Each structure stands twice: as structure tokens, then as C-alpha cells.
Short mmCIF file of C-alpha atoms and ligand atoms in Angstrom, two decimals:
data_model
loop_
_atom_site.label_atom_id
_atom_site.label_comp_id
_atom_site.label_asym_id
_atom_site.label_seq_id
_atom_site.Cartn_x
_atom_site.Cartn_y
_atom_site.Cartn_z
CA MET A 7 37.49 -27.76 18.17
CA GLY A 8 36.14 -24.68 16.34
CA GLY A 9 32.79 -24.89 18.12
CA ARG A 10 34.35 -25.07 21.56
CA ARG A 11 36.58 -22.14 20.68
CA ARG A 12 33.59 -20.13 19.52
CA ILE A 13 31.77 -20.79 22.79
CA ASP A 14 34.80 -19.78 24.81
CA ASP A 15 35.05 -16.55 22.83
CA ALA A 16 31.39 -15.91 23.46
CA LEU A 17 31.75 -16.53 27.16
CA ASP A 18 34.58 -14.04 27.30
CA GLY A 19 31.84 -11.45 27.17
CA ALA A 20 30.49 -9.11 24.52
CA ALA A 21 30.22 -6.02 26.72
CA GLY A 22 30.74 -4.89 30.31
CA GLY A 23 28.71 -6.06 33.30
CA GLY A 24 28.68 -9.72 32.21
CA LEU A 25 26.88 -9.52 28.85
CA LEU A 26 27.75 -12.57 26.77
CA ASP A 27 27.88 -12.84 23.00
CA ARG A 28 24.47 -13.52 21.45
CA ARG A 29 26.07 -16.49 19.61
CA ALA A 30 26.19 -18.23 22.99
CA LEU A 31 22.45 -18.78 22.57
CA LEU A 32 23.01 -20.93 19.48
CA GLY A 33 23.44 -24.68 19.41
CA GLY A 34 23.24 -25.27 23.16
CA GLY A 35 26.62 -23.63 23.61
CA LEU A 36 25.88 -22.52 27.14
CA LEU A 37 24.69 -25.97 28.14
CA SER A 38 27.87 -27.65 26.92
CA ALA A 39 29.86 -25.04 28.78
CA GLY A 40 28.09 -26.13 31.98
CA LEU A 41 26.61 -22.74 32.68
CA ALA A 42 22.89 -23.43 32.42
CA ALA A 43 20.62 -22.87 35.42
CA ALA A 44 20.61 -25.66 37.99
CA GLY A 45 17.99 -27.81 36.26
CA ALA A 46 19.64 -31.14 37.04
CA GLN A 47 19.41 -30.61 40.78
CA ALA A 48 15.75 -29.67 40.59
CA ALA A 49 14.89 -32.88 38.71
CA GLU A 50 16.13 -35.09 41.57
CA THR A 51 13.86 -33.61 44.22
CA GLY A 52 10.78 -34.58 42.19
CA GLU A 53 11.56 -38.31 42.42
CA THR A 54 10.81 -38.81 46.12
CA GLY A 55 7.03 -38.49 46.67
CA ALA A 56 3.93 -40.33 45.34
CA LEU A 57 2.37 -39.55 41.97
CA PRO A 58 0.59 -36.17 42.01
CA PRO A 59 -3.26 -36.15 41.99
CA TRP A 60 -3.43 -34.90 38.37
CA THR A 61 -1.77 -38.13 37.29
CA THR A 62 -3.99 -40.46 39.33
CA THR A 63 -7.47 -38.97 38.80
CA PRO A 64 -9.29 -38.14 35.51
CA GLY A 65 -9.05 -34.53 34.39
CA ARG A 66 -11.93 -32.14 33.85
CA PRO A 67 -14.03 -32.28 30.65
CA MET A 68 -13.85 -30.18 27.48
CA SER A 69 -15.04 -26.58 27.42
CA GLY A 70 -16.54 -24.30 24.80
CA TYR A 71 -13.93 -21.61 25.15
CA GLY A 72 -10.61 -22.30 26.84
CA GLN A 73 -9.18 -20.29 29.70
CA PRO A 74 -5.62 -19.97 31.02
CA SER A 75 -4.43 -22.24 33.83
CA ARG A 76 -5.62 -21.11 37.26
CA ALA A 77 -1.96 -21.08 38.26
CA VAL A 78 -1.55 -18.00 36.05
CA ALA A 79 -4.84 -16.31 36.97
CA ALA A 80 -2.85 -13.25 38.03
CA VAL A 81 -1.72 -12.60 34.44
CA LYS A 82 -4.22 -9.84 33.76
CA ARG A 83 -4.46 -6.43 32.16
CA LEU A 84 -3.83 -3.53 34.53
CA VAL A 85 -7.05 -1.50 34.38
CA VAL A 86 -6.89 2.24 35.13
CA ALA A 87 -9.99 4.46 34.82
CA PRO A 88 -10.77 7.85 36.31
CA PRO A 89 -13.21 7.72 39.26
CA GLY A 90 -16.85 7.75 38.17
CA ARG A 91 -16.07 7.17 34.49
CA PRO A 92 -15.35 3.43 34.21
CA GLY A 93 -15.57 3.42 30.39
CA THR A 94 -13.03 6.17 29.88
CA GLY A 95 -9.49 5.05 30.42
CA ALA A 96 -7.12 2.27 29.55
CA SER A 97 -5.93 -1.20 30.45
CA ARG A 98 -2.38 -2.36 29.79
CA THR A 99 -0.83 -5.56 28.47
CA PRO A 100 1.25 -7.32 31.20
CA HIS A 101 4.34 -7.71 29.00
CA GLN A 102 6.44 -8.81 31.99
CA SER A 103 4.41 -12.06 32.10
CA LEU A 104 4.35 -12.81 28.36
CA GLU A 105 6.84 -14.20 25.84
CA GLY A 106 7.04 -14.28 22.06
CA THR A 107 5.45 -11.42 20.14
CA ILE A 108 1.70 -12.09 19.76
CA THR A 109 -0.56 -10.61 22.45
CA PRO A 110 -3.36 -12.98 23.50
CA ASN A 111 -6.72 -11.38 22.64
CA GLY A 112 -7.87 -11.19 26.25
CA LEU A 113 -4.70 -9.28 27.14
CA HIS A 114 -4.62 -6.77 24.25
CA PHE A 115 -4.44 -3.30 25.77
CA GLU A 116 -7.61 -1.20 25.70
CA ARG A 117 -8.08 2.52 25.33
CA HIS A 118 -11.65 3.73 25.18
CA HIS A 119 -12.92 7.30 25.17
CA ASN A 120 -16.46 6.36 26.15
CA GLY A 121 -16.64 2.65 26.85
CA VAL A 122 -17.02 -0.46 24.71
CA PRO A 123 -20.21 -0.32 22.60
CA ASP A 124 -22.36 -3.45 22.39
CA ILE A 125 -22.82 -3.51 18.60
CA ASP A 126 -25.36 -5.69 16.80
CA PRO A 127 -23.42 -6.53 13.62
CA ALA A 128 -26.69 -6.88 11.67
CA ARG A 129 -27.35 -3.17 12.27
CA HIS A 130 -23.80 -1.89 11.72
CA GLU A 131 -22.59 -0.46 8.39
CA LEU A 132 -19.42 1.13 7.13
CA LEU A 133 -20.32 4.14 4.95
CA ILE A 134 -17.76 5.43 2.44
CA HIS A 135 -18.85 8.86 1.19
CA GLY A 136 -17.71 12.44 0.53
CA LEU A 137 -15.50 12.98 -2.51
CA VAL A 138 -16.31 9.64 -4.15
CA ARG A 139 -18.19 8.82 -7.35
CA ARG A 140 -20.39 6.10 -5.74
CA PRO A 141 -20.96 6.23 -1.98
CA ILE A 142 -21.14 2.68 -0.59
CA ALA A 143 -22.42 1.14 2.62
CA LEU A 144 -20.81 -2.13 3.69
CA SER A 145 -22.29 -4.56 6.18
CA LEU A 146 -20.12 -7.14 7.93
CA ASP A 147 -21.68 -9.88 5.77
CA ARG A 148 -20.80 -8.01 2.62
CA LEU A 149 -17.24 -7.32 3.75
CA LEU A 150 -16.78 -11.04 4.44
CA ARG A 151 -17.15 -11.70 0.69
CA TYR A 152 -14.12 -9.56 -0.27
CA PRO A 153 -10.60 -10.93 -0.64
CA MET A 154 -8.81 -10.72 2.71
CA GLU A 155 -5.24 -10.22 3.88
CA THR A 156 -3.45 -11.18 7.08
CA HIS A 157 -0.68 -9.15 8.72
CA VAL A 158 1.05 -9.19 12.11
CA ARG A 159 1.08 -5.58 13.33
CA PHE A 160 1.54 -3.76 16.63
CA ILE A 161 -0.74 -1.01 17.88
CA GLU A 162 0.75 1.51 20.32
CA CYS A 163 -1.10 4.36 22.01
CA SER A 164 0.79 7.63 21.60
CA GLY A 165 0.48 7.99 25.39
CA ASN A 166 2.36 4.73 25.97
CA SER A 167 5.32 5.00 28.39
CA ARG A 168 4.27 8.51 29.39
CA ASP A 169 5.22 7.69 33.00
CA LEU A 170 8.85 7.50 31.87
CA THR A 171 8.76 11.27 31.24
CA ALA A 172 7.94 11.92 34.93
CA ASP A 173 10.71 13.57 36.98
CA LYS A 174 10.72 10.80 39.57
CA PRO A 175 11.07 7.22 38.27
CA VAL A 176 7.76 5.38 38.63
CA GLN A 177 8.14 1.92 40.19
CA ALA A 178 5.87 -0.37 38.17
CA ALA A 179 6.03 -3.50 36.03
CA ALA A 180 7.25 -3.39 32.42
CA GLY A 181 3.66 -3.73 31.19
CA SER A 182 2.31 -1.13 33.59
CA LEU A 183 4.86 1.37 32.24
CA ASN A 184 4.82 0.31 28.58
CA GLY A 185 1.69 -1.81 28.13
CA LEU A 186 -0.40 0.54 25.98
CA MET A 187 1.07 -1.48 23.15
CA SER A 188 0.12 -4.92 21.85
CA CYS A 189 0.68 -7.00 18.72
CA SER A 190 -1.80 -9.21 16.86
CA GLU A 191 -2.29 -11.06 13.63
CA TRP A 192 -5.01 -8.99 11.94
CA THR A 193 -7.14 -10.20 9.03
CA GLY A 194 -9.41 -8.02 6.95
CA VAL A 195 -10.04 -6.21 3.69
CA ARG A 196 -7.46 -3.84 2.24
CA LEU A 197 -8.93 -0.35 2.37
CA ALA A 198 -7.58 0.57 -1.10
CA LEU A 199 -9.88 -2.09 -2.57
CA LEU A 200 -12.96 -0.48 -1.00
CA LEU A 201 -11.87 3.04 -1.94
CA ASP A 202 -11.36 1.96 -5.55
CA GLU A 203 -14.87 0.55 -5.58
CA ALA A 204 -16.27 3.85 -4.27
CA GLY A 205 -14.18 5.75 -6.86
CA VAL A 206 -12.08 8.45 -5.16
CA GLU A 207 -12.54 11.91 -6.78
CA PRO A 208 -9.33 13.65 -7.92
CA GLY A 209 -9.58 16.44 -5.31
CA ALA A 210 -9.63 14.08 -2.33
CA ARG A 211 -6.43 14.00 -0.24
CA TRP A 212 -7.66 12.97 3.24
CA LEU A 213 -10.34 10.87 4.89
CA LEU A 214 -12.32 11.46 8.04
CA ALA A 215 -12.61 8.17 9.93
CA GLU A 216 -15.28 7.92 12.65
CA GLY A 217 -16.22 5.26 15.20
CA ALA A 218 -19.74 4.19 16.20
CA ASP A 219 -19.02 4.43 19.94
CA ALA A 220 -20.50 7.10 22.20
CA ALA A 221 -17.25 9.09 21.84
CA SER A 222 -17.71 9.26 18.04
CA LEU A 223 -13.94 9.30 17.98
CA SER A 224 -12.83 10.80 14.67
CA ARG A 225 -9.48 11.38 13.04
CA SER A 226 -8.15 12.61 9.70
CA VAL A 227 -6.19 10.05 7.70
CA PRO A 228 -3.92 10.97 4.77
CA LEU A 229 -5.29 9.38 1.59
CA ALA A 230 -1.80 8.13 0.71
CA LYS A 231 -1.78 6.01 3.90
CA ALA A 232 -5.32 4.76 3.24
CA MET A 233 -4.23 3.62 -0.24
CA ASP A 234 -1.02 2.06 1.06
CA ASP A 235 -1.22 -0.59 3.81
CA ALA A 236 -4.49 0.31 5.59
CA VAL A 237 -6.88 -2.54 6.37
CA VAL A 238 -10.46 -2.76 7.62
CA ALA A 239 -9.73 -5.47 10.19
CA LEU A 240 -12.39 -8.09 10.98
CA PHE A 241 -10.35 -10.80 12.71
CA GLN A 242 -7.76 -10.70 15.49
CA ASN A 243 -5.47 -13.69 16.02
CA GLY A 244 -7.87 -15.85 14.06
CA GLU A 245 -11.15 -15.08 15.82
CA PRO A 246 -13.66 -12.29 15.16
CA ILE A 247 -12.19 -9.04 16.47
CA ARG A 248 -12.98 -8.54 20.17
CA PRO A 249 -15.51 -5.88 21.28
CA GLU A 250 -12.66 -4.12 23.11
CA GLN A 251 -10.68 -3.93 19.85
CA GLY A 252 -13.55 -2.68 17.66
CA PHE A 253 -16.04 -5.45 16.85
CA PRO A 254 -17.27 -5.83 14.18
CA MET A 255 -14.60 -3.79 12.33
CA ARG A 256 -11.73 -1.44 12.99
CA LEU A 257 -9.42 0.68 10.89
CA LEU A 258 -5.87 -0.66 11.03
CA LEU A 259 -3.22 1.86 9.99
CA PRO A 260 0.03 -0.06 10.49
CA GLY A 261 2.74 1.86 12.34
CA TYR A 262 0.48 4.86 13.05
CA GLU A 263 -0.35 5.95 16.60
CA GLY A 264 -3.07 3.94 18.32
CA ASN A 265 -5.64 6.74 18.41
CA ILE A 266 -6.08 6.90 14.63
CA ASN A 267 -6.79 3.15 14.42
CA ILE A 268 -10.52 3.86 14.71
CA LYS A 269 -12.48 1.09 16.40
CA TRP A 270 -16.15 0.27 15.69
CA LEU A 271 -15.50 1.98 12.32
CA HIS A 272 -18.74 3.18 10.69
CA ARG A 273 -17.79 6.11 8.47
CA LEU A 274 -15.04 7.14 6.08
CA LYS A 275 -15.55 10.50 4.40
CA LEU A 276 -13.21 11.54 1.60
CA THR A 277 -12.18 15.20 2.00
CA ARG A 278 -9.81 17.73 0.44
CA GLY A 279 -7.90 18.48 3.64
CA PRO A 280 -7.73 17.28 7.22
CA THR A 281 -10.88 17.94 9.30
CA TYR A 282 -8.94 19.09 12.41
CA THR A 283 -11.19 17.17 14.79
CA ARG A 284 -11.16 17.61 18.55
CA ASP A 285 -9.19 14.40 18.87
CA GLU A 286 -6.30 15.64 16.70
CA THR A 287 -6.05 19.27 17.81
CA SER A 288 -6.80 19.47 21.53
CA LYS A 289 -5.11 16.08 21.93
CA TYR A 290 -2.70 13.84 20.04
CA SER A 291 -0.52 16.71 18.81
CA ASP A 292 2.98 17.23 20.21
CA LEU A 293 4.04 20.40 22.04
CA LEU A 294 7.48 21.70 21.05
CA PRO A 295 9.87 23.77 23.23
CA ASP A 296 9.06 26.99 21.24
CA ASP A 297 5.33 26.76 22.09
CA ARG A 298 4.34 25.50 18.66
CA ALA A 299 2.61 22.13 18.26
CA GLU A 300 3.44 19.44 15.78
CA LEU A 301 0.19 18.30 14.13
CA PHE A 302 -0.35 14.78 12.80
CA PRO A 303 2.78 13.12 14.24
CA LEU A 304 1.33 9.84 13.09
CA GLU A 305 4.17 7.35 12.66
CA MET A 306 5.35 5.66 15.85
CA ALA A 307 9.12 5.78 16.21
CA VAL A 308 11.59 2.96 16.86
CA LYS A 309 11.54 1.67 20.44
CA SER A 310 12.44 -1.25 22.70
CA ILE A 311 11.80 -2.40 26.26
CA ILE A 312 13.37 -5.11 28.42
CA THR A 313 10.58 -7.30 29.81
CA ARG A 314 12.75 -9.75 31.80
CA PRO A 315 14.32 -9.04 34.19
CA SER A 316 12.16 -6.05 35.07
CA PHE A 317 10.37 -4.51 38.05
CA GLY A 318 8.66 -7.29 40.04
CA LEU A 319 10.76 -10.05 38.43
CA ASP A 320 13.69 -10.08 40.81
CA MET A 321 16.90 -12.05 40.23
CA ALA A 322 17.42 -15.36 42.08
CA GLY A 323 21.11 -14.92 42.85
CA PRO A 324 24.17 -14.59 40.64
CA GLY A 325 24.46 -16.81 37.58
CA LEU A 326 23.36 -17.10 34.02
CA TYR A 327 20.19 -15.33 32.79
CA GLU A 328 18.59 -14.47 29.51
CA ILE A 329 17.61 -10.85 29.07
CA SER A 330 14.41 -10.79 27.00
CA GLY A 331 12.61 -7.84 25.47
CA LEU A 332 10.51 -6.37 22.69
CA ALA A 333 11.46 -3.97 19.90
CA TRP A 334 9.34 -2.33 17.22
CA SER A 335 9.17 0.55 14.75
CA GLY A 336 6.23 2.21 13.02
CA GLN A 337 8.42 2.76 10.00
CA GLY A 338 9.43 -0.79 9.13
CA ARG A 339 11.51 -3.65 10.48
CA VAL A 340 13.78 -3.65 13.49
CA ALA A 341 17.36 -3.90 12.20
CA ARG A 342 19.23 -4.37 15.48
CA VAL A 343 18.87 -4.14 19.22
CA GLU A 344 21.78 -3.43 21.54
CA VAL A 345 21.75 -4.23 25.24
CA SER A 346 23.84 -2.72 28.03
CA ALA A 347 24.38 -4.08 31.56
CA ASP A 348 26.55 -1.19 32.73
CA GLY A 349 24.22 1.76 32.32
CA GLY A 350 25.13 2.49 28.71
CA ARG A 351 28.93 2.50 28.97
CA SER A 352 29.19 -0.55 26.71
CA TRP A 353 26.70 -2.33 24.46
CA ALA A 354 26.34 -5.85 23.05
CA GLU A 355 24.19 -6.79 20.10
CA ALA A 356 21.14 -8.86 21.06
CA ALA A 357 19.86 -11.84 19.05
CA LEU A 358 16.57 -11.19 17.21
CA THR A 359 14.05 -14.05 17.24
CA GLY A 360 12.59 -14.30 13.74
CA PRO A 361 10.53 -13.74 11.75
CA VAL A 362 11.38 -10.03 11.92
CA LEU A 363 8.28 -8.41 10.41
CA PRO A 364 7.68 -4.75 9.54
CA LYS A 365 5.56 -2.72 12.00
CA ALA A 366 5.35 -5.76 14.30
CA LEU A 367 6.91 -6.64 17.63
CA THR A 368 10.31 -8.34 17.45
CA ARG A 369 11.60 -10.36 20.40
CA PHE A 370 15.25 -9.86 21.30
CA ARG A 371 17.42 -11.88 23.67
CA ALA A 372 20.84 -11.49 25.21
CA PRO A 373 22.68 -13.98 27.45
CA TRP A 374 23.91 -12.42 30.69
CA ARG A 375 26.13 -13.74 33.47
CA TRP A 376 25.22 -11.69 36.51
CA ASP A 377 28.06 -11.59 39.04
CA GLY A 378 25.84 -10.29 41.85
CA ALA A 379 27.09 -6.71 41.69
CA PRO A 380 24.67 -3.79 41.07
CA ALA A 381 23.96 -3.42 37.34
CA VAL A 382 21.91 -1.15 35.09
CA LEU A 383 20.16 -2.83 32.13
CA MET A 384 19.19 -0.89 29.00
CA SER A 385 18.15 -1.67 25.44
CA ARG A 386 18.18 0.49 22.34
CA ALA A 387 16.75 -0.42 18.96
CA THR A 388 17.60 0.72 15.43
CA ASP A 389 15.19 0.20 12.53
CA GLU A 390 15.87 -0.61 8.90
CA GLY A 391 15.57 3.08 8.01
CA GLY A 392 18.51 3.82 10.33
CA GLN A 393 16.42 5.52 13.06
CA ARG A 394 17.83 4.80 16.52
CA GLN A 395 16.04 5.03 19.84
CA PRO A 396 17.26 8.19 21.67
CA SER A 397 18.36 8.43 25.28
CA ARG A 398 15.68 9.59 27.69
CA SER A 399 17.31 13.02 28.07
CA ALA A 400 17.69 13.49 24.30
CA TRP A 401 13.98 12.71 23.89
CA LEU A 402 12.94 15.15 26.66
CA ALA A 403 14.98 17.94 25.04
CA LYS A 404 12.98 17.66 21.80
CA TYR A 405 9.63 18.64 23.36
CA ALA A 406 8.01 21.19 25.66
CA PRO A 407 7.95 20.28 29.38
CA GLY A 408 4.91 18.13 30.11
CA GLN A 409 4.60 16.75 26.58
CA GLY A 410 3.92 13.07 27.12
CA TYR A 411 2.99 11.58 23.76
CA HIS A 412 5.32 9.48 21.61
CA PHE A 413 7.95 8.74 24.26
CA ASN A 414 10.52 6.35 22.76
CA GLY A 415 13.57 7.07 24.91
CA VAL A 416 15.75 4.33 26.40
CA GLN A 417 14.46 2.92 29.70
CA SER A 418 16.79 1.68 32.47
CA TRP A 419 16.29 -1.12 34.99
CA ALA A 420 18.64 -1.07 37.97
CA VAL A 421 19.49 -4.42 39.60
CA ASP A 422 20.77 -4.09 43.17
CA ALA A 423 23.06 -6.56 44.98
CA ALA A 424 20.01 -8.37 46.40
CA GLY A 425 18.68 -8.87 42.85
CA ARG A 426 15.82 -6.42 43.19
CA VAL A 427 14.90 -4.59 39.98
CA SER A 428 13.77 -0.96 39.89
CA ASN A 429 13.02 1.66 37.25
CA ILE A 430 15.62 4.45 37.20
CA HIS A 431 16.40 7.49 35.05
CA ALA A 432 20.00 6.83 34.05
N1 LIG B 530 -13.99 4.62 18.03
C1 LIG B 530 -12.90 4.65 18.81
N2 LIG B 530 -11.72 4.29 18.29
C2 LIG B 530 -10.58 4.31 19.03
C3 LIG B 530 -10.63 4.74 20.39
C4 LIG B 530 -11.90 5.10 20.94
O1 LIG B 530 -12.04 5.45 22.12
N3 LIG B 530 -13.01 5.05 20.12
N4 LIG B 530 -9.46 4.83 21.12
C5 LIG B 530 -8.24 5.02 20.31
C6 LIG B 530 -7.01 4.97 21.04
S1 LIG B 530 -6.54 6.38 21.88
C7 LIG B 530 -6.17 3.90 20.94
S2 LIG B 530 -4.65 3.93 21.66
C8 LIG B 530 -6.57 2.66 20.26
C9 LIG B 530 -6.59 1.52 21.25
O2 LIG B 530 -6.90 0.32 20.60
P1 LIG B 530 -7.24 -0.96 21.49
O3 LIG B 530 -8.21 -0.55 22.54
O4 LIG B 530 -7.74 -1.99 20.54
O5 LIG B 530 -5.93 -1.38 22.11
O6 LIG B 530 -7.86 2.76 19.68
C10 LIG B 530 -8.18 4.03 19.15
N5 LIG B 530 -9.44 3.95 18.46
MO1 LIG B 531 -4.31 6.18 22.43
#
């Protein structure tokens, strides 16, 4: 009876507040222990009435481009733009309504500095110039003839989760707080291949990357990164990259802050040093407590969020639940995620749903038996380089007051006795 014994051990609890061992998720252990949600009861009630209309009448015809069920029409990006400037702002991925790790294209977050340009691909070129032996101009058609690569990678705006630095906890959904972050399967041409063709001059150490939008967003990219895992992305989850994400081409710098992943990419200039553009000096640098600023804090740190339960997804009474969340690191793979149900007094290791890919979202899960008493849920991730997500207060202490970029502190969801979930600063 080794299996039964293992399940019993697991159900003994892995940490305080009712957290069960992650092994309880394996092999239907919870089902055989009779703890699963009341599915059997629900099945009986369906047997009484007549057949539903969708079973007795023909369905609607095919369509050129599919849409989600109208029953989930409310699963939308949260759009926030300043008054009078509709193209300047952001929309956020509703992570509280999604599962798995790939963000559907229509729900990828957006951050535009001057709207989404309507680009005619026949008139768009990527110019590679500056300190190169042979400047080249690449149309979309020409790029489509190069060997391509496919990688699952997250993009996170450095301003993501900024609301969590506010003094008073903001009451909003997991995606409203943390949805300037999405994950796609990107396909395109490795930038090193194009730079080799242009012939990088020995003095070049940086590149200026510029977009074709009306913001002409431009950032300096270290040459070492450009030669490493950078990609000129043309496809997003299998289809041509969306206008919102940079059609017809965007720079993908895996693990680097969102801002430097230049959309509508039309120019790469090889330079000796960084250009110190407006977008990397007045913004996207981090203020430190001694009044200095850290320039080029490019790599996104290790981080995790619990997406279920979370604000707006209240608990339906005591019983067994699965805590589900997302973890990621700009520096490689997620190594482990720990979950707490007692405000950080004790932690249990969550199960990671594979494949665990570098610089990509990783789904974690932890079984939880909620006894109906108030609880505080937290998650903290550690990456393969040994970096661990700091507490919120440890993160705040590292920067000047008001600094809001690159927040990766632990977030806390409080569950009250009625099962309502709120955002708190634990
Ligand atoms: N050309 C251009 N590139 C851009 C931006 C922009 O406004 N213009 N916004 C940047 C910012 S701040 C972020 S966070 C990401 C957002 O990428 P997404 O809109 O595909 O999610 O794109 C970056 N690249
Ligand atoms: Mo951003």
C-alpha cells in the first residue's frame, strides 16, 4: 500500500494553513482520497431536463477567423490610456482568466508610446548601418528567405506591477496588477545572422534600435546581447506578428525589459557606445536611495504571481482548491516556486508544469485544503542562477521612494472567512 501511504503523507500537509504536498497532484491521489470537488453531485442535476438547443439544432457555419465563445466575451485586455491621448498607454493581459503559459495573440499586453502604426509591409525596410562593412536593407520578403528559429519567451514591461509599490494596496485583478507581461512562441531570424552579413566593424560595441512608429522609440542594445539570443521576430504564436506587437517585425531581446524590444523595427545602427536616448535616460533607468540612477537595468529579475485564487475570483466555501500561478526569470529557467498560505510563516514547494523553458512563463500549482479561516497566500520563485524573489519590503529598500520600474517583490492575497480575496501588503 505504498501509494496509499504516500497520499496520506501528502494530505498531512506540506506547510501551514492547509497547503498539501505537491505530490498529491500526481496520479489522481486526491480523487482516490475522496477529496475532489463535488463533481459527482453536479452530474446528477443535468439528467432531469430535455436535450439543450445546441444538441437539437444545427450549429452555425465555419468562419474565416475564429473568435472565443460568447460566454467568455468578458475575457479582455484592460485598456488604460491618458485622457485625450488614446494611442499612448497600455493594455494588460487578464492573467486571472487564463491558464497554461502561452498568451493568446488578442490578449497580449500592449504598450505604445504613440499608437499602433498601420504599416504597409511592401514599403517597410530594416536598415542595418553604422559601424558595418556593408550596410543592408531588409524587406519582409527578403527576411522570409532566411533560416528561422522558434522560441517561447515572455515580454515584461519594466513598469509591470508598479501598483504594488503604492503605499495603499490597490484592489484589482491579478492581470490588472501584473498584466504588462505576456508570453508567446516567437519565430524569426536570429539577429547575429544579419549582423554577420552586414559585417560588424571591430570598434562597434552597441546598437541603436529604432521603431517606425510616430514615437520613433529608440534604445541602445549591447552588441553582446544582439549576438547572443536576439531575434528579429516575424511570427507570434504561428501567425504573422500582430500590429500591436510590431507588425511586420520586432526586435526580441529575451529576458530584457519590454521597452527595449523595439516594435515596428526599421533601423539598427552599430555604434561604439550607448546613444543615451530619451527613452533610456529620462525613463527606464532606476533611481537609487542615494539619488544616483542605475542606467541600463536591462535583465528582468525572477518573479511569480498567483493567478487563482486572486482578486475577483472568490472562494466557494471551504474545501480542496488548486492554487495556480506564473513564474518567470529574465536570466534563465525557473528552478523552484514556493507557496505560503499563512502569510510567509511556512512554505511548501509548488509543482512546476513542464516544459520549464528559459526566459518563458512557467505554470506552478499547489494543492490547498482551505478550512474556511482567513489565510494569506504568497508565492516566491527562485531561478536556476539562484536568484530568489525578494519580499516587498526588501525590494522597496533597494530603491529611491517613488521608483516604480522592475518591481519583483512577493505579492500577497488575503482570503477572508467569506472567501473574498483582496490584495494586501503583508
Ligand atoms: N517602436 C516601439 N517599440 C516599443 C514600444 C513603442 O511604443 N514603440 N513600446 C515598448 C514598451 S515600453 C514595451 S513594454 C513593449 C511592449 O510590447 P507589446 O506592446 O508587444 O506588449 O514594447 C516596447 N517597444
Ligand atoms: Mo514598457
